[in-house]
Coordinates of N, CA and C in Angstrom, one line a residue:
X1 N 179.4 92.3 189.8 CA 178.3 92.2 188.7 C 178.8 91.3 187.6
X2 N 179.0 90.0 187.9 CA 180.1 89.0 186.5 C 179.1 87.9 186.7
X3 N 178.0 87.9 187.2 CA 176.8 86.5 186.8 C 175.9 86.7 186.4
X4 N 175.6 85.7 185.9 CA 174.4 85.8 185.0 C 173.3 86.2 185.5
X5 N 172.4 87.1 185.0 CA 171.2 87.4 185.9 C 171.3 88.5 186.6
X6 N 172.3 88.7 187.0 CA 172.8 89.7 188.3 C 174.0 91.0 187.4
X7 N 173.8 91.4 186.3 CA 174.8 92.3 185.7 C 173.8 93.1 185.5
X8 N 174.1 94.6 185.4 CA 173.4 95.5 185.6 C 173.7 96.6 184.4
X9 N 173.0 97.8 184.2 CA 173.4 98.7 183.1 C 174.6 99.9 183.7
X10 N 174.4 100.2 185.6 CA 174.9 101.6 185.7 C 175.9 100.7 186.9
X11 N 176.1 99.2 186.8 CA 177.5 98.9 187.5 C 178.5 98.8 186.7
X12 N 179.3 98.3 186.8 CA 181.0 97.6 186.0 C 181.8 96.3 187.6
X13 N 182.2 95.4 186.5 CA 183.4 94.4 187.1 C 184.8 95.1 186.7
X14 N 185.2 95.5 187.6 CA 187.1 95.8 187.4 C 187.1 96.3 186.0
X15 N 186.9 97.8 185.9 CA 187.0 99.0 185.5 C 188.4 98.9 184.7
X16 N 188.7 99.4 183.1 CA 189.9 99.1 182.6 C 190.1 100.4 181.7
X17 N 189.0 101.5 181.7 CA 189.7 102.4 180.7 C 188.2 103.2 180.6
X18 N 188.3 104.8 180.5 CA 187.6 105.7 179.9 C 187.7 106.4 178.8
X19 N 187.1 106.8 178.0 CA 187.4 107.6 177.0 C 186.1 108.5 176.6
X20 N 186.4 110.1 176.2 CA 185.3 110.6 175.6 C 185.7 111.0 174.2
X21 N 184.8 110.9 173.3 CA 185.2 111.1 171.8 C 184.8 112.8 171.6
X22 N 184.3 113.2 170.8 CA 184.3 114.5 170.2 C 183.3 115.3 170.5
X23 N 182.0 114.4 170.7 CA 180.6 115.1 171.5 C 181.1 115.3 172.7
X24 N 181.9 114.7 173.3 CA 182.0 114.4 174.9 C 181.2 113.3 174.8
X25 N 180.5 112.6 174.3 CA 179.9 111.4 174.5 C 181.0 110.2 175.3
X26 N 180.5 109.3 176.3 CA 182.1 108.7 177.2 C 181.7 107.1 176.9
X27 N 182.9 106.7 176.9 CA 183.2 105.3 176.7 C 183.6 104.6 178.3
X28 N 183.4 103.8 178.2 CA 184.1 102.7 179.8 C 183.9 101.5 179.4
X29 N 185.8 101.3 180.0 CA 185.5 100.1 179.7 C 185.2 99.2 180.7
X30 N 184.2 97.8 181.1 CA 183.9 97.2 182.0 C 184.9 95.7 182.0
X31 N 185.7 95.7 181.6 CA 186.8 94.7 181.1 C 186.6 92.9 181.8
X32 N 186.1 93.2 183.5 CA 185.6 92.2 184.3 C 184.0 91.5 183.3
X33 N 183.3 92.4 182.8 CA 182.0 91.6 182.1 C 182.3 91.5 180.4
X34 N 183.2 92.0 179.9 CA 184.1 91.7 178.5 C 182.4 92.6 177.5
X35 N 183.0 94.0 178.1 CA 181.8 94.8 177.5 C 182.4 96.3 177.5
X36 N 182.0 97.2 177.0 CA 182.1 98.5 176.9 C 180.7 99.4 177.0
X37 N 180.5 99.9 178.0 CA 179.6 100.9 177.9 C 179.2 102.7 177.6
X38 N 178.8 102.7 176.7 CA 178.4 104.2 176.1 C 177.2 105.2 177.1
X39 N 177.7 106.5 177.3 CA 176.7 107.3 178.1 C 176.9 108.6 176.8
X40 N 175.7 108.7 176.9 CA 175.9 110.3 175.8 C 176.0 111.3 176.7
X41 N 175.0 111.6 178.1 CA 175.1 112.0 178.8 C 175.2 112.0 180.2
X42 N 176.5 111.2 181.1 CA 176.6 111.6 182.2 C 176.4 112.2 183.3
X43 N 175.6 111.6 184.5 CA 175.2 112.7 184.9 C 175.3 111.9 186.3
X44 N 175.7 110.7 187.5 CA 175.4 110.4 188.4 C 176.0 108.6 188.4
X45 N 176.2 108.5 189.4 CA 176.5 106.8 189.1 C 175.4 105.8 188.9
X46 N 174.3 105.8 189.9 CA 173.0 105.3 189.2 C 172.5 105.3 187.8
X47 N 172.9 105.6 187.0 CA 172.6 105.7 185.5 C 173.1 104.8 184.8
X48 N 172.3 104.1 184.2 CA 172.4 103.3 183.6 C 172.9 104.0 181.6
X49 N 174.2 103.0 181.4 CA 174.5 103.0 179.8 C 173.4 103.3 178.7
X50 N 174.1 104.1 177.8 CA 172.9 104.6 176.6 C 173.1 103.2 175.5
X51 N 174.4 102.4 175.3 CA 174.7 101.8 174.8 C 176.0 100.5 175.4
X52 N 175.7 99.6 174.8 CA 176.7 98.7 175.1 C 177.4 97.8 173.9
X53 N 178.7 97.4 174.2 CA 179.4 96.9 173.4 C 179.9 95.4 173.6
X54 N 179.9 94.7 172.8 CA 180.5 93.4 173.7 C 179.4 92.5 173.5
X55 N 177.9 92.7 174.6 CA 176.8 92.0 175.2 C 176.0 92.2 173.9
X56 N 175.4 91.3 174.7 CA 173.7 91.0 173.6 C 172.5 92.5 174.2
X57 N 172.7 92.8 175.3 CA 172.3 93.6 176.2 C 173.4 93.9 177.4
X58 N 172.3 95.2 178.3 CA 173.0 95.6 179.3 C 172.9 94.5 180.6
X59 N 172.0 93.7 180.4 CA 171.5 92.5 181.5 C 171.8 91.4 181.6
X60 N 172.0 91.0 180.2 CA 171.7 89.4 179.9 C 173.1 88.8 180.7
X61 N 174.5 89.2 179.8 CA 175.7 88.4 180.5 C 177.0 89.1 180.4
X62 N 178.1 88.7 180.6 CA 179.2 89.1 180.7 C 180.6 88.6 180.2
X63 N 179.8 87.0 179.4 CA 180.8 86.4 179.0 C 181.5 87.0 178.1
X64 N 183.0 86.3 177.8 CA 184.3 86.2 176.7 C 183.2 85.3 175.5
X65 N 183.4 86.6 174.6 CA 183.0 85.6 173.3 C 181.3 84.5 173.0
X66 N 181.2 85.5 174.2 CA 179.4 84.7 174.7 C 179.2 83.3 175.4
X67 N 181.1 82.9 176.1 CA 180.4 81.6 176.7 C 181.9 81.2 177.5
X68 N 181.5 82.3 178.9 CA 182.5 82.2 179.7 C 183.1 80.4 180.1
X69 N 182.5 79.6 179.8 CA 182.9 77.8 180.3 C 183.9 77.3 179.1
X70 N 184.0 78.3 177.9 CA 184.9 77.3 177.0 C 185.6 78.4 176.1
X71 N 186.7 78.1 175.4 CA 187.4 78.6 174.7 C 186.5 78.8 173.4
X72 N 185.7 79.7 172.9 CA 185.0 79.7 171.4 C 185.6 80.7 170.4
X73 N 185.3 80.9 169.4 CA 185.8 81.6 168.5 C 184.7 83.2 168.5
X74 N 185.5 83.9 168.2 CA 184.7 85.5 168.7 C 184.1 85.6 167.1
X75 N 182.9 86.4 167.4 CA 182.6 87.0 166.3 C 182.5 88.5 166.7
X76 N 181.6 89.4 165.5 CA 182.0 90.7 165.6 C 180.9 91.5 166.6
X77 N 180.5 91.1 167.2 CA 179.3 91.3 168.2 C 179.7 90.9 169.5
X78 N 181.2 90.4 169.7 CA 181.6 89.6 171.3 C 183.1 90.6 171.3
X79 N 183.5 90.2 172.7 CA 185.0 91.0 173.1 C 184.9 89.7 174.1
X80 N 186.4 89.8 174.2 CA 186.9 89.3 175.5 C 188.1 89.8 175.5
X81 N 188.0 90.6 176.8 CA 189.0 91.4 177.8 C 189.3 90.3 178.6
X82 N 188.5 89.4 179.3 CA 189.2 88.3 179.9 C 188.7 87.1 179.8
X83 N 189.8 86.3 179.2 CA 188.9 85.4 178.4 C 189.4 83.9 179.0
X84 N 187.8 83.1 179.1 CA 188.3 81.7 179.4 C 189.5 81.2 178.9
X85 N 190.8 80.3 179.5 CA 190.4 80.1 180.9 C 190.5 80.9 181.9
X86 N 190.9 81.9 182.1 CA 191.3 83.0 183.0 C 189.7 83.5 183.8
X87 N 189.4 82.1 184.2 CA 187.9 82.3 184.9 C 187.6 83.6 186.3
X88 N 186.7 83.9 185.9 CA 186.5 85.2 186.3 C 186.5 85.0 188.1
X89 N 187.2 85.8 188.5 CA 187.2 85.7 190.5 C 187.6 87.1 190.8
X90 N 186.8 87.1 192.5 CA 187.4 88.9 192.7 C 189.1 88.8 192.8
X91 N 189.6 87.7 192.5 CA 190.8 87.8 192.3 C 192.0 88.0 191.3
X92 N 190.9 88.5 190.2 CA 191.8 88.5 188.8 C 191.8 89.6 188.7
X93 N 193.0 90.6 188.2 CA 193.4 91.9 187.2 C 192.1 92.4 186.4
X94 N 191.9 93.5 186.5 CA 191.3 93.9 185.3 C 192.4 94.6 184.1
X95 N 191.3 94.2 183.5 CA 192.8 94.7 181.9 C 191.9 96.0 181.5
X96 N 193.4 96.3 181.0 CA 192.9 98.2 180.9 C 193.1 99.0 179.5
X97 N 192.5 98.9 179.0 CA 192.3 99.1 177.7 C 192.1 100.2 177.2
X98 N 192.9 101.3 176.5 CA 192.9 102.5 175.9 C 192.1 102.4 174.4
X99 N 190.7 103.2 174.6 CA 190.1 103.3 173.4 C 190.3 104.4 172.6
X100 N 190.1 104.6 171.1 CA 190.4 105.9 170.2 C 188.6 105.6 169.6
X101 N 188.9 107.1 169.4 CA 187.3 107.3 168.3 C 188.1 108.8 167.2
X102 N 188.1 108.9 166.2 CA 188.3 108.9 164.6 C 187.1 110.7 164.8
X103 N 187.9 111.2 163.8 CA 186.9 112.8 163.3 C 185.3 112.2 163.3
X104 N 185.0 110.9 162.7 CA 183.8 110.5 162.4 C 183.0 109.6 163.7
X105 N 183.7 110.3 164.8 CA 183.4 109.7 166.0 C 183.1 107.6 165.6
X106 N 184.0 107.0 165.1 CA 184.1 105.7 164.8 C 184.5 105.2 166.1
X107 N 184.6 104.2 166.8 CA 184.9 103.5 168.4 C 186.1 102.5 167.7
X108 N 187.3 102.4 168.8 CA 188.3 101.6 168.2 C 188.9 100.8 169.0
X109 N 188.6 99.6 169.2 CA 188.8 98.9 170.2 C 190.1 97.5 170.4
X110 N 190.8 97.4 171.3 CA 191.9 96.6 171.3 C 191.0 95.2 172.2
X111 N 190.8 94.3 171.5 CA 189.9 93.4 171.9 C 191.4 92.5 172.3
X112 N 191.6 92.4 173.7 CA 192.9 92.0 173.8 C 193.0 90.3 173.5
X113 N 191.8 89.7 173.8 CA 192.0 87.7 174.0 C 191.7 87.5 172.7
X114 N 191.3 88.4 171.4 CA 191.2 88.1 170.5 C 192.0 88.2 169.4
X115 N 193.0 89.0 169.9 CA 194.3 89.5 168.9 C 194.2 90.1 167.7
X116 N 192.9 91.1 168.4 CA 192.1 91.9 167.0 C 192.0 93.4 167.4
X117 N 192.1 94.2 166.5 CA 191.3 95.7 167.1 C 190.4 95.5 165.9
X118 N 189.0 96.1 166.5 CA 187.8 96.2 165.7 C 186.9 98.1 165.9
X119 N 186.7 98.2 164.7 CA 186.5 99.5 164.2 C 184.5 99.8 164.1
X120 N 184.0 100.4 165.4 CA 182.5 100.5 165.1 C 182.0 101.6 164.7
X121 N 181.2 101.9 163.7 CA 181.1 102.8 162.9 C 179.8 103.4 164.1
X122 N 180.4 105.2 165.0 CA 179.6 105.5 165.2 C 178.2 104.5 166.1
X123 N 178.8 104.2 167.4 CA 177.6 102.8 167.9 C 176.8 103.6 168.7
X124 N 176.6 105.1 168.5 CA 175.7 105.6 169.4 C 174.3 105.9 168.2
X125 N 174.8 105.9 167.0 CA 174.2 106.1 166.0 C 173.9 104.9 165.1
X126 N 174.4 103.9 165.0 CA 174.7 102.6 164.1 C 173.7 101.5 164.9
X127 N 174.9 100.6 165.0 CA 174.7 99.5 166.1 C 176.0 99.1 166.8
X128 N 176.1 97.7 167.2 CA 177.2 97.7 168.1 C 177.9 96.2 167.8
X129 N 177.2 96.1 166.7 CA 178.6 94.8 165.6 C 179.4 95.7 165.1
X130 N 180.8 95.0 165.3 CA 182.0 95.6 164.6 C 181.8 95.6 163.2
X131 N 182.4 96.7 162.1 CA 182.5 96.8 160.8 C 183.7 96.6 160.1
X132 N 184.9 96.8 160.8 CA 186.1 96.8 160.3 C 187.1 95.8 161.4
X133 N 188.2 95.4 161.1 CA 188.9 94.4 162.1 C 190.3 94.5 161.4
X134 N 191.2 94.4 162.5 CA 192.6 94.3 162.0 C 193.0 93.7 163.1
X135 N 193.8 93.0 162.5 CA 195.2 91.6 163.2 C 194.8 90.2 163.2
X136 N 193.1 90.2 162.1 CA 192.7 88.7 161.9 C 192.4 88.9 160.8
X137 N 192.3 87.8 159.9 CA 191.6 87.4 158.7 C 190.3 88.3 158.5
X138 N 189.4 88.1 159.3 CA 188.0 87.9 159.3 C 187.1 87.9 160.8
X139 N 186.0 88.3 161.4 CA 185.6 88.3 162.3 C 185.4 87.2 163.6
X140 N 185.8 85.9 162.6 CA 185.5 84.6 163.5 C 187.3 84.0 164.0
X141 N 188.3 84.7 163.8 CA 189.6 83.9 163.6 C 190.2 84.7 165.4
X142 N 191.0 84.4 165.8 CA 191.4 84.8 167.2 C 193.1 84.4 167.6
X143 N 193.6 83.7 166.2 CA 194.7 83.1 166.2 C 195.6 84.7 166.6
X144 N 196.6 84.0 167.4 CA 198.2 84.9 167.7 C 199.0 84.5 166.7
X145 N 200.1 85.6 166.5 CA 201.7 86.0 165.9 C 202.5 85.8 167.0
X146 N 203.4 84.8 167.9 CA 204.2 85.3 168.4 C 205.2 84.6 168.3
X147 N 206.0 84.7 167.3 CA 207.4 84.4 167.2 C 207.7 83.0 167.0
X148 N 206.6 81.8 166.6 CA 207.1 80.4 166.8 C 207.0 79.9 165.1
X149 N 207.1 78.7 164.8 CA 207.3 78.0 163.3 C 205.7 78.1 163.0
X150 N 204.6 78.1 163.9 CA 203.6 78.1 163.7 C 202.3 79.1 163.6
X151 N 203.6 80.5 164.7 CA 203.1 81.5 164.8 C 204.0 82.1 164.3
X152 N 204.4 82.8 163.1 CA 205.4 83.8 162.4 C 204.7 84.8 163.0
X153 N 205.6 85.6 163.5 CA 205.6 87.2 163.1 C 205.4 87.9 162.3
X154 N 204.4 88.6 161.6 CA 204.1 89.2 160.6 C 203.6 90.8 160.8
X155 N 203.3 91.9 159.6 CA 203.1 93.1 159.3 C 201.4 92.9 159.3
X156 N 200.9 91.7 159.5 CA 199.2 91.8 159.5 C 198.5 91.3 160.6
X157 N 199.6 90.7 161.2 CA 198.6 89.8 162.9 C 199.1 90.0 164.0
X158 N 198.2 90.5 165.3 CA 199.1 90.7 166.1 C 198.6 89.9 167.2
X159 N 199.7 90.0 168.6 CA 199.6 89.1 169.6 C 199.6 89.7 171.1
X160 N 198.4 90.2 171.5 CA 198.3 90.8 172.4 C 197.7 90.1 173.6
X161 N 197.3 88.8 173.3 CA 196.9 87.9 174.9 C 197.4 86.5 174.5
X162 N 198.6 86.0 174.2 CA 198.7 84.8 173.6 C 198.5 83.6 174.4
X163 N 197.3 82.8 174.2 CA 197.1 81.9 174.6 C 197.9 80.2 174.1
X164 N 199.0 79.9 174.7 CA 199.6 78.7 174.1 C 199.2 77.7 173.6
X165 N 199.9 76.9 172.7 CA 199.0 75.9 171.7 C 199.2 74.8 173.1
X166 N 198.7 73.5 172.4 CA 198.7 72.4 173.4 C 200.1 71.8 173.9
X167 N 201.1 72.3 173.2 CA 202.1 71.7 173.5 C 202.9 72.7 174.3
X168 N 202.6 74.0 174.6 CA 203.2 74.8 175.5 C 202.4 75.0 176.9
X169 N 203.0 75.5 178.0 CA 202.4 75.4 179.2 C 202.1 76.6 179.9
X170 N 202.5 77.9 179.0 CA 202.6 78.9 179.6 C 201.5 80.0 178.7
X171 N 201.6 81.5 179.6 CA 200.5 82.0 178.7 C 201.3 83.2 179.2
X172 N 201.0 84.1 177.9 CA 201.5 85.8 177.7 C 200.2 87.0 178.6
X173 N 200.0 86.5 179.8 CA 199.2 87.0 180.8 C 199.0 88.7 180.4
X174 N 198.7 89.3 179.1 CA 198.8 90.6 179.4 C 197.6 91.6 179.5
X175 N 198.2 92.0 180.8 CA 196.7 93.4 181.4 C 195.9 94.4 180.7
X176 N 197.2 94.9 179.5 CA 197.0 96.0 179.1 C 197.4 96.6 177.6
X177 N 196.7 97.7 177.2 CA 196.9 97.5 175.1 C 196.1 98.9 175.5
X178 N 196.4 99.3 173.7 CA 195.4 100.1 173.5 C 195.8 100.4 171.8
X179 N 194.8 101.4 171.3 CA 195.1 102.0 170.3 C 194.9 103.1 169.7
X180 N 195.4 103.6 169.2 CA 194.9 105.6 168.6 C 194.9 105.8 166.7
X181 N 194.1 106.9 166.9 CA 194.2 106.8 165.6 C 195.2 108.5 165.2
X182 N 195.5 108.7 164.3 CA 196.4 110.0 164.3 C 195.6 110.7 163.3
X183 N 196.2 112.3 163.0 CA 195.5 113.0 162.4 C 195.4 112.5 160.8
X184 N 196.5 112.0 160.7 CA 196.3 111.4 159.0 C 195.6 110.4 158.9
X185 N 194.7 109.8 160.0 CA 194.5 108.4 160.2 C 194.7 107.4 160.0
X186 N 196.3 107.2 160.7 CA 196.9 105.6 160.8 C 196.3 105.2 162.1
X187 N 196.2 104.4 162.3 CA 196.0 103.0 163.0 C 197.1 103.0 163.9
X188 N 197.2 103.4 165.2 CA 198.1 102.9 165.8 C 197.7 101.8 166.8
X189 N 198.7 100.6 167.2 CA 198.3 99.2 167.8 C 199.4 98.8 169.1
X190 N 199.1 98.6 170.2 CA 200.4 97.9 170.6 C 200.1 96.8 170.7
X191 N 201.6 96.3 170.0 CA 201.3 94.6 170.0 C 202.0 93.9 170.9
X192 N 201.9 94.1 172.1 CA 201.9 93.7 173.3 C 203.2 92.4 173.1
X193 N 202.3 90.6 173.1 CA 203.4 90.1 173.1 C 204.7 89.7 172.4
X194 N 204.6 90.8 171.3 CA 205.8 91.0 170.1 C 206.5 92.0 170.5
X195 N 205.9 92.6 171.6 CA 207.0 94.0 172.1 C 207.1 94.9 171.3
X196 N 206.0 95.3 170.3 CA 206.6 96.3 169.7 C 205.5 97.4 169.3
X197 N 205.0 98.6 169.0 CA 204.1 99.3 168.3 C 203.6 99.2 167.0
X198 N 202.6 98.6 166.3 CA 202.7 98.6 165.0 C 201.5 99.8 164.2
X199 N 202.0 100.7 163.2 CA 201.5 101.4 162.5 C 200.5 100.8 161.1
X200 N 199.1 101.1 161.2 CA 198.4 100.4 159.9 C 197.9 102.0 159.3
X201 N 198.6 102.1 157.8 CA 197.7 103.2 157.5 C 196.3 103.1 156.9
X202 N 195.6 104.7 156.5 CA 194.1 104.6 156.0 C 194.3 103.3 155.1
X203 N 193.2 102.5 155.2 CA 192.6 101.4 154.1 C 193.7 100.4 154.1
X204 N 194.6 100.1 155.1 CA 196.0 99.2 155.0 C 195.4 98.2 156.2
X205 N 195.5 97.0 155.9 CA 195.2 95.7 157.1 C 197.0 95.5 157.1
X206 N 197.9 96.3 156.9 CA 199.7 95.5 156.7 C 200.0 96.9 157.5
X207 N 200.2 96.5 158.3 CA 201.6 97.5 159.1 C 202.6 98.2 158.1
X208 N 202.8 99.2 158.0 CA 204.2 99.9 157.6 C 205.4 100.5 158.2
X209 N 205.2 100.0 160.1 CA 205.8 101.0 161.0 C 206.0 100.3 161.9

């Protein structure tokens, strides 16, 4: 289900992660169509999502960032779990993504090709634009931290699918991330191609941990 026209509400591409928040309301992630789907109530595999994340809809597409042919810049309305060029085939990994949702049932998502987690206030109730973002400037930025003169290392950006600049040849191929939130609610992040876990507390975009 990864073409246009042909994506559905009660299938998934290469399945990457479930989660239920505090209603029991369930999360899945569809990682192969760079979406997340919401059921409030489960009940059968024919059933189609109460909600979706990622897409414009449950039908329309499946692209990275809304335009699986080119590298574009994400805004707070797009995911990519696998992002051009890593052009979609039954031959690719699905990446598997561990989601958190917050006392206020908030959805918290490790958008891995965009080197962002983004925070949706409640999308069974709200809508399904991101409201909050950590490891970028701002909703449109996608840039990595991983260790070079141009990519510092820092306590605010992380690097969880590093895509190399033009003068390097290789790429930080990674499957898998996730994030939680704790009872005091920090932010927890793995930041994958920095090797390390990073802690962001309440109202903090700067790592402390």
């Amino acid at each position: 289900e990864t073409m246009t026209n042909q994506i559905v509400g009660n299938r998934g591409f290469q399945h990457g992660g479930v989660h239920f928040d505090n209603r029991g309301y369930m999360y899945v992630v569809d990682s192969g169509n760079n979406r997340i789907l919401g059921f409030t109530n489960f009940q059968g595999p024919d059933q189609s999502a109460d909600t979706v994340i990622g897409q414009s809809s449950l039908t329309e597409a499946g692209s990275a960032n809304g335009d699986n042919t080119a590298n574009i810049s994400p805004t707070a309305s797009t995911l990519a779990l696998l992002q051009y060029p890593f052009v979609i085939t039954p031959a690719e990994s699905a990446r598997f993504v561990q989601l958190a949702t917050d006392n206020e049932n908030s959805l918290y998502v490790l958008d891995l090709n965009n080197n962002r987690v983004l925070k949706y206030l409640d999308p069974f109730t709200t809508d399904q634009v991101a409201d909050d973002v950590w490891g970028q400037p701002d909703f449109t930025s996608d840039s990595s931290n991983c260790g070079y003169v141009n990519f510092p290392v820092t306590a605010e950006r992380l690097c969880t699918e590093y895509t190399a600049p033009d003068d390097r040849t290789w790429n930080a191929n990674i499957l898998a991330g996730g994030v939680d939130v704790d009872i005091q609610g920090n932010l927890w992040v793995t930041d994958s191609c920095n090797n390390r876990v990073l802690r962001f507390p309440p109202g903090s975009k700067t790592a402390d941990l």
